[in-house]
mmCIF file of C-alpha atoms in Angstrom:
data_model
loop_
_atom_site.group_PDB
_atom_site.id
_atom_site.type_symbol
_atom_site.label_atom_id
_atom_site.label_comp_id
_atom_site.label_asym_id
_atom_site.label_seq_id
_atom_site.Cartn_x
_atom_site.Cartn_y
_atom_site.Cartn_z
ATOM 1 C CA UNK N 42 -49.618 10.345 -69.209
ATOM 2 C CA UNK N 43 -48.505 11.032 -65.630
ATOM 3 C CA UNK N 44 -44.867 11.117 -66.756
ATOM 4 C CA UNK N 45 -45.677 13.746 -69.396
ATOM 5 C CA UNK N 46 -47.415 15.947 -66.814
ATOM 6 C CA UNK N 47 -44.481 15.686 -64.412
ATOM 7 C CA UNK N 48 -41.792 16.079 -67.087
ATOM 8 C CA UNK N 49 -40.142 19.214 -65.573
ATOM 9 C CA UNK N 50 -39.653 17.364 -62.273
ATOM 10 C CA UNK N 51 -38.823 13.888 -63.610
ATOM 11 C CA UNK N 52 -36.374 14.796 -66.388
ATOM 12 C CA UNK N 53 -32.819 14.799 -64.985
ATOM 13 C CA UNK N 54 -31.539 17.281 -67.628
ATOM 14 C CA UNK N 55 -32.789 20.040 -69.891
ATOM 15 C CA UNK N 56 -33.815 18.160 -73.078
ATOM 16 C CA UNK N 57 -32.175 20.819 -75.243
ATOM 17 C CA UNK N 58 -28.907 21.077 -73.323
ATOM 18 C CA UNK N 59 -25.957 20.286 -75.635
ATOM 19 C CA UNK N 60 -22.851 18.748 -74.079
ATOM 20 C CA UNK N 61 -20.237 18.032 -76.748
ATOM 21 C CA UNK N 62 -18.080 16.246 -74.181
ATOM 22 C CA UNK N 63 -20.787 13.593 -73.713
ATOM 23 C CA UNK N 64 -21.555 12.737 -77.345
ATOM 24 C CA UNK N 65 -23.032 9.255 -77.947
ATOM 25 C CA UNK N 66 -22.384 8.009 -74.449
ATOM 26 C CA UNK N 67 -23.950 4.599 -73.724
ATOM 27 C CA UNK N 68 -26.322 4.209 -70.749
ATOM 28 C CA UNK N 69 -24.456 4.939 -67.520
ATOM 29 C CA UNK N 70 -24.986 6.185 -63.986
ATOM 30 C CA UNK N 71 -25.256 9.836 -65.082
ATOM 31 C CA UNK N 72 -27.221 9.364 -68.299
ATOM 32 C CA UNK N 73 -29.460 6.361 -67.666
ATOM 33 C CA UNK N 74 -30.475 5.957 -71.321
ATOM 34 C CA UNK N 75 -27.325 7.404 -72.878
ATOM 35 C CA UNK N 76 -26.862 10.542 -74.975
ATOM 36 C CA UNK N 77 -27.447 11.502 -78.604
ATOM 37 C CA UNK N 78 -24.992 12.874 -81.245
ATOM 38 C CA UNK N 79 -25.167 16.317 -79.615
ATOM 39 C CA UNK N 80 -24.643 15.052 -76.091
ATOM 40 C CA UNK N 81 -28.271 15.575 -75.056
ATOM 41 C CA UNK N 82 -29.713 13.225 -72.444
ATOM 42 C CA UNK N 83 -31.949 10.625 -74.139
ATOM 43 C CA UNK N 84 -34.088 9.981 -71.044
ATOM 44 C CA UNK N 85 -34.917 13.679 -70.694
ATOM 45 C CA UNK N 86 -35.784 13.936 -74.382
ATOM 46 C CA UNK N 87 -38.029 10.864 -74.208
ATOM 47 C CA UNK N 88 -39.837 12.267 -71.160
ATOM 48 C CA UNK N 89 -40.386 15.654 -72.820
ATOM 49 C CA UNK N 90 -41.168 13.945 -76.116
ATOM 50 C CA UNK N 91 -44.046 12.138 -74.414
ATOM 51 C CA UNK N 92 -45.725 15.520 -73.894
ATOM 52 C CA UNK N 93 -45.642 16.228 -77.621
ATOM 53 C CA UNK N 94 -46.761 12.768 -78.703
ATOM 54 C CA UNK N 95 -49.595 12.568 -76.172
ATOM 55 C CA UNK N 96 -50.714 16.116 -76.970
ATOM 56 C CA UNK N 97 -50.969 15.185 -80.638
ATOM 57 C CA UNK N 98 -52.830 11.997 -79.730
ATOM 58 C CA UNK N 99 -55.419 13.627 -77.481
ATOM 59 C CA UNK N 100 -56.039 16.777 -79.524
ATOM 60 C CA UNK N 101 -56.187 14.962 -82.874
ATOM 61 C CA UNK N 102 -58.561 12.309 -81.528
ATOM 62 C CA UNK N 103 -60.651 14.972 -79.807
ATOM 63 C CA UNK N 104 -61.020 16.831 -83.098
ATOM 64 C CA UNK N 105 -61.801 13.627 -85.005
ATOM 65 C CA UNK N 106 -64.377 12.607 -82.393
ATOM 66 C CA UNK N 107 -66.062 16.021 -82.465
ATOM 67 C CA UNK N 108 -66.366 16.018 -86.262
ATOM 68 C CA UNK N 109 -67.486 12.380 -86.277
ATOM 69 C CA UNK N 110 -70.156 13.057 -83.655
ATOM 70 C CA UNK N 111 -71.556 15.960 -85.673
ATOM 71 C CA UNK N 112 -71.608 14.119 -89.007
ATOM 72 C CA UNK N 113 -72.849 10.821 -87.574
ATOM 73 C CA UNK N 114 -75.598 12.334 -85.438
ATOM 74 C CA UNK N 115 -76.989 14.406 -88.312
ATOM 75 C CA UNK N 116 -76.913 11.434 -90.692
ATOM 76 C CA UNK N 117 -78.533 9.051 -88.220
ATOM 77 C CA UNK N 118 -81.129 11.480 -86.890
ATOM 78 C CA UNK N 119 -82.470 12.899 -90.139
ATOM 79 C CA UNK N 120 -81.868 9.962 -92.494
ATOM 80 C CA UNK N 121 -83.056 10.371 -96.089
ATOM 81 C CA UNK N 122 -81.035 12.620 -98.368
ATOM 82 C CA UNK N 123 -79.045 14.049 -95.444
ATOM 83 C CA UNK N 124 -77.867 10.552 -94.579
ATOM 84 C CA UNK N 125 -77.077 9.762 -98.211
ATOM 85 C CA UNK N 126 -75.005 12.910 -98.754
ATOM 86 C CA UNK N 127 -73.038 12.601 -95.515
ATOM 87 C CA UNK N 128 -72.364 8.879 -95.915
ATOM 88 C CA UNK N 129 -71.154 9.398 -99.484
ATOM 89 C CA UNK N 130 -68.739 11.984 -98.069
ATOM 90 C CA UNK N 131 -67.544 9.355 -95.581
ATOM 91 C CA UNK N 132 -67.132 6.805 -98.388
ATOM 92 C CA UNK N 133 -65.177 9.339 -100.439
ATOM 93 C CA UNK N 134 -62.801 10.028 -97.551
ATOM 94 C CA UNK N 135 -62.338 6.304 -96.965
ATOM 95 C CA UNK N 136 -61.309 5.808 -100.599
ATOM 96 C CA UNK N 137 -57.952 7.398 -99.818
ATOM 97 C CA UNK N 138 -55.436 5.562 -97.602
ATOM 98 C CA UNK N 139 -55.387 7.764 -94.524
ATOM 99 C CA UNK N 140 -51.621 7.815 -93.964
ATOM 100 C CA UNK N 141 -50.844 8.733 -97.569
ATOM 101 C CA UNK N 142 -53.540 11.409 -97.467
ATOM 102 C CA UNK N 143 -51.920 12.819 -94.320
ATOM 103 C CA UNK N 144 -48.503 12.700 -96.002
ATOM 104 C CA UNK N 145 -49.823 14.581 -99.033
ATOM 105 C CA UNK N 146 -51.460 17.322 -96.956
ATOM 106 C CA UNK N 147 -48.515 17.712 -94.549
ATOM 107 C CA UNK N 148 -46.127 17.988 -97.511
ATOM 108 C CA UNK N 149 -48.091 21.040 -98.686
ATOM 109 C CA UNK N 150 -48.097 22.704 -95.270
ATOM 110 C CA UNK N 151 -45.383 23.957 -92.981
ATOM 111 C CA UNK N 152 -44.460 21.117 -90.591
ATOM 112 C CA UNK N 153 -45.714 22.058 -87.129
ATOM 113 C CA UNK N 154 -47.418 20.353 -84.231
ATOM 114 C CA UNK N 155 -50.681 22.247 -84.840
ATOM 115 C CA UNK N 156 -50.805 21.293 -88.506
ATOM 116 C CA UNK N 157 -50.152 17.662 -87.592
ATOM 117 C CA UNK N 158 -52.951 17.618 -85.015
ATOM 118 C CA UNK N 159 -55.380 19.273 -87.427
ATOM 119 C CA UNK N 160 -54.572 16.971 -90.342
ATOM 120 C CA UNK N 161 -54.696 13.764 -88.276
ATOM 121 C CA UNK N 162 -57.967 14.872 -86.704
ATOM 122 C CA UNK N 163 -59.620 15.921 -89.968
ATOM 123 C CA UNK N 164 -58.683 12.660 -91.692
ATOM 124 C CA UNK N 165 -59.687 10.331 -88.862
ATOM 125 C CA UNK N 166 -63.338 11.100 -88.122
ATOM 126 C CA UNK N 167 -64.997 8.660 -90.541
ATOM 127 C CA UNK N 168 -65.051 5.658 -88.218
ATOM 128 C CA UNK N 169 -66.622 7.707 -85.428
ATOM 129 C CA UNK N 170 -69.248 9.054 -87.826
ATOM 130 C CA UNK N 171 -70.255 5.532 -88.851
ATOM 131 C CA UNK N 172 -70.469 4.372 -85.241
ATOM 132 C CA UNK N 173 -72.629 7.320 -84.185
ATOM 133 C CA UNK N 174 -74.882 6.998 -87.242
ATOM 134 C CA UNK N 175 -75.526 3.324 -86.478
ATOM 135 C CA UNK N 176 -76.391 4.143 -82.869
ATOM 136 C CA UNK N 177 -78.712 6.983 -83.881
ATOM 137 C CA UNK N 178 -80.542 4.819 -86.426
ATOM 138 C CA UNK N 179 -81.311 2.430 -83.581
ATOM 139 C CA UNK N 180 -82.112 5.073 -80.973
ATOM 140 C CA UNK N 181 -84.443 7.274 -83.003
ATOM 141 C CA UNK N 182 -87.201 4.616 -82.889
ATOM 142 C CA UNK N 183 -86.850 3.918 -79.164
ATOM 143 C CA UNK N 184 -89.790 4.697 -76.894
ATOM 144 C CA UNK N 185 -88.125 7.478 -74.911
ATOM 145 C CA UNK N 186 -87.154 9.340 -78.093
ATOM 146 C CA UNK N 187 -90.626 8.937 -79.604
ATOM 147 C CA UNK N 188 -92.170 10.148 -76.328
ATOM 148 C CA UNK N 189 -89.870 13.181 -76.161
ATOM 149 C CA UNK N 190 -90.725 14.048 -79.758
ATOM 150 C CA UNK N 191 -94.455 13.739 -78.990
ATOM 151 C CA UNK N 192 -94.011 16.156 -76.077
ATOM 152 C CA UNK N 193 -92.618 18.751 -78.467
ATOM 153 C CA UNK N 194 -88.880 18.429 -77.889
ATOM 154 C CA UNK N 195 -86.847 20.182 -80.575
ATOM 155 C CA UNK N 196 -84.454 18.319 -82.846
ATOM 156 C CA UNK N 197 -81.470 19.847 -81.047
ATOM 157 C CA UNK N 198 -82.808 18.775 -77.647
ATOM 158 C CA UNK N 199 -83.528 15.266 -78.905
ATOM 159 C CA UNK N 200 -79.995 14.927 -80.247
ATOM 160 C CA UNK N 201 -78.086 16.479 -77.354
ATOM 161 C CA UNK N 202 -80.217 15.427 -74.376
ATOM 162 C CA UNK N 203 -81.737 12.084 -75.295
ATOM 163 C CA UNK N 204 -79.764 10.407 -78.077
ATOM 164 C CA UNK N 205 -76.139 11.513 -77.950
ATOM 165 C CA UNK N 206 -75.498 10.432 -74.324
ATOM 166 C CA UNK N 207 -76.798 6.959 -75.200
ATOM 167 C CA UNK N 208 -74.506 6.728 -78.240
ATOM 168 C CA UNK N 209 -71.237 7.587 -76.497
ATOM 169 C CA UNK N 210 -70.216 4.129 -75.246
ATOM 170 C CA UNK N 211 -68.751 2.818 -78.540
ATOM 171 C CA UNK N 212 -67.300 6.265 -79.241
ATOM 172 C CA UNK N 213 -65.278 6.086 -76.004
ATOM 173 C CA UNK N 214 -63.734 2.813 -77.139
ATOM 174 C CA UNK N 215 -63.001 4.203 -80.595
ATOM 175 C CA UNK N 216 -61.417 7.349 -79.144
ATOM 176 C CA UNK N 217 -59.165 5.373 -76.796
ATOM 177 C CA UNK N 218 -57.921 3.188 -79.637
ATOM 178 C CA UNK N 219 -57.612 6.300 -81.809
ATOM 179 C CA UNK N 220 -55.110 7.886 -79.417
ATOM 180 C CA UNK N 221 -52.749 4.970 -80.024
ATOM 181 C CA UNK N 222 -53.138 5.349 -83.784
ATOM 182 C CA UNK N 223 -52.534 9.104 -83.641
ATOM 183 C CA UNK N 224 -49.340 8.617 -81.609
ATOM 184 C CA UNK N 225 -48.075 6.116 -84.168
ATOM 185 C CA UNK N 226 -48.929 8.475 -87.031
ATOM 186 C CA UNK N 227 -47.173 11.430 -85.394
ATOM 187 C CA UNK N 228 -44.111 9.306 -84.682
ATOM 188 C CA UNK N 229 -43.995 8.112 -88.289
ATOM 189 C CA UNK N 230 -44.343 11.656 -89.644
ATOM 190 C CA UNK N 231 -41.627 12.982 -87.337
ATOM 191 C CA UNK N 232 -39.368 10.069 -88.275
ATOM 192 C CA UNK N 233 -39.807 11.021 -91.944
ATOM 193 C CA UNK N 234 -39.038 14.674 -91.195
ATOM 194 C CA UNK N 235 -42.606 15.858 -91.852
ATOM 195 C CA UNK N 236 -43.731 16.088 -88.251
ATOM 196 C CA UNK N 237 -42.473 17.901 -85.176
ATOM 197 C CA UNK N 238 -39.223 19.628 -86.068
ATOM 198 C CA UNK N 239 -36.045 19.700 -83.947
ATOM 199 C CA UNK N 240 -35.046 20.959 -81.479
ATOM 200 C CA UNK N 241 -38.508 20.180 -80.040
ATOM 201 C CA UNK N 242 -38.247 16.552 -78.912
ATOM 202 C CA UNK N 243 -40.782 13.970 -80.042
ATOM 203 C CA UNK N 244 -40.427 10.228 -80.112
ATOM 204 C CA UNK N 245 -40.355 10.221 -83.899
ATOM 205 C CA UNK N 246 -37.522 12.703 -84.360
ATOM 206 C CA UNK N 247 -35.523 11.041 -81.561
ATOM 207 C CA UNK N 248 -35.777 7.843 -83.609
ATOM 208 C CA UNK N 249 -34.498 9.755 -86.633
ATOM 209 C CA UNK N 250 -31.311 10.628 -84.759
ATOM 210 C CA UNK N 251 -30.900 6.961 -83.896
ATOM 211 C CA UNK N 252 -31.340 5.814 -87.492
ATOM 212 C CA UNK N 253 -28.015 7.288 -88.585
ATOM 213 C CA UNK N 254 -26.121 5.822 -85.633
ATOM 214 C CA UNK N 255 -27.860 2.497 -85.087
ATOM 215 C CA UNK N 256 -24.657 0.438 -85.423
ATOM 216 C CA UNK N 257 -22.713 2.386 -82.823
ATOM 217 C CA UNK N 258 -25.513 3.777 -80.608
ATOM 218 C CA UNK N 259 -28.302 1.188 -80.317
ATOM 219 C CA UNK N 260 -29.918 3.025 -77.392
ATOM 220 C CA UNK N 261 -30.948 5.954 -79.610
ATOM 221 C CA UNK N 262 -33.409 3.724 -81.461
ATOM 222 C CA UNK N 263 -34.253 1.140 -78.818
ATOM 223 C CA UNK N 264 -35.537 3.324 -75.982
ATOM 224 C CA UNK N 265 -37.759 5.718 -78.019
ATOM 225 C CA UNK N 266 -39.139 2.698 -79.879
ATOM 226 C CA UNK N 267 -39.842 0.978 -76.572
ATOM 227 C CA UNK N 268 -41.661 4.088 -75.307
ATOM 228 C CA UNK N 269 -43.870 4.114 -78.419
ATOM 229 C CA UNK N 270 -44.530 0.370 -78.115
ATOM 230 C CA UNK N 271 -45.521 0.502 -74.443
ATOM 231 C CA UNK N 272 -47.701 3.598 -74.858
ATOM 232 C CA UNK N 273 -49.566 2.266 -77.891
ATOM 233 C CA UNK N 274 -50.010 -1.124 -76.232
ATOM 234 C CA UNK N 275 -51.363 0.470 -73.047
ATOM 235 C CA UNK N 276 -53.986 2.501 -74.921
ATOM 236 C CA UNK N 277 -55.002 -0.533 -76.962
ATOM 237 C CA UNK N 278 -55.425 -2.580 -73.781
ATOM 238 C CA UNK N 279 -57.350 0.282 -72.170
ATOM 239 C CA UNK N 280 -59.673 0.423 -75.168
ATOM 240 C CA UNK N 281 -60.245 -3.329 -75.030
ATOM 241 C CA UNK N 282 -60.938 -3.075 -71.302
ATOM 242 C CA UNK N 283 -63.526 -0.345 -71.828
ATOM 243 C CA UNK N 284 -65.124 -2.383 -74.612
ATOM 244 C CA UNK N 285 -65.457 -5.434 -72.368
ATOM 245 C CA UNK N 286 -66.811 -3.302 -69.519
ATOM 246 C CA UNK N 287 -69.595 -1.713 -71.571
ATOM 247 C CA UNK N 288 -70.505 -4.727 -73.732
ATOM 248 C CA UNK N 289 -72.059 -7.551 -71.654
ATOM 249 C CA UNK N 290 -71.638 -10.008 -74.542
ATOM 250 C CA UNK N 291 -67.841 -9.828 -74.214
ATOM 251 C CA UNK N 292 -67.790 -10.520 -70.473
ATOM 252 C CA UNK N 293 -68.576 -14.178 -71.021
#
């Protein structure tokens, strides 16, 4: 995350600079991670690509979390037919494998970073909705909620002031793990040519360049893949750490 913020100062070269005299150079003192088929510095492209991948991860998960919070809180708070309708919508969305659903929608749209963020976000809110619904079903019978209702608090105040803050702990864990999943999805889409389009660097389309030259330029595939691996692993470990911190049962 810090590297992506400091990309203009950390990247040794312009990620789009083409140097045909430095095509497919292996890692050396000038180009630490080598160059690609157009002579562009791989390290600079990985650093700038982190901005794209992390942007997709955070925005997509933010959108998914927002939609999930809305759907889950309404279902858990009102129950009855509202709960039935919204949960059947969740079940319907879960019937479709998420990655193939994303592929189908992206194939119909113009590949762009905004379309990718929107599609990943709008197909990834179901887990958050279920978590929030379960928390609300438990919270709505708690004494402080019953007391606030008896004092005349409106439904909106009950949801936003009393219940939602107490339901956010598992959502934080889900969102952290979701960032890792969104980064993987974006990388896979870009690798398939349906994600971020060149010349904008992303880890997925850097891997695509390495696919065609893997026998003679191993660094084109190894280093972007390593960046994806380390980033996804770090967010998974962060999510597990948050889960252990907020759940006393896991501390033992």
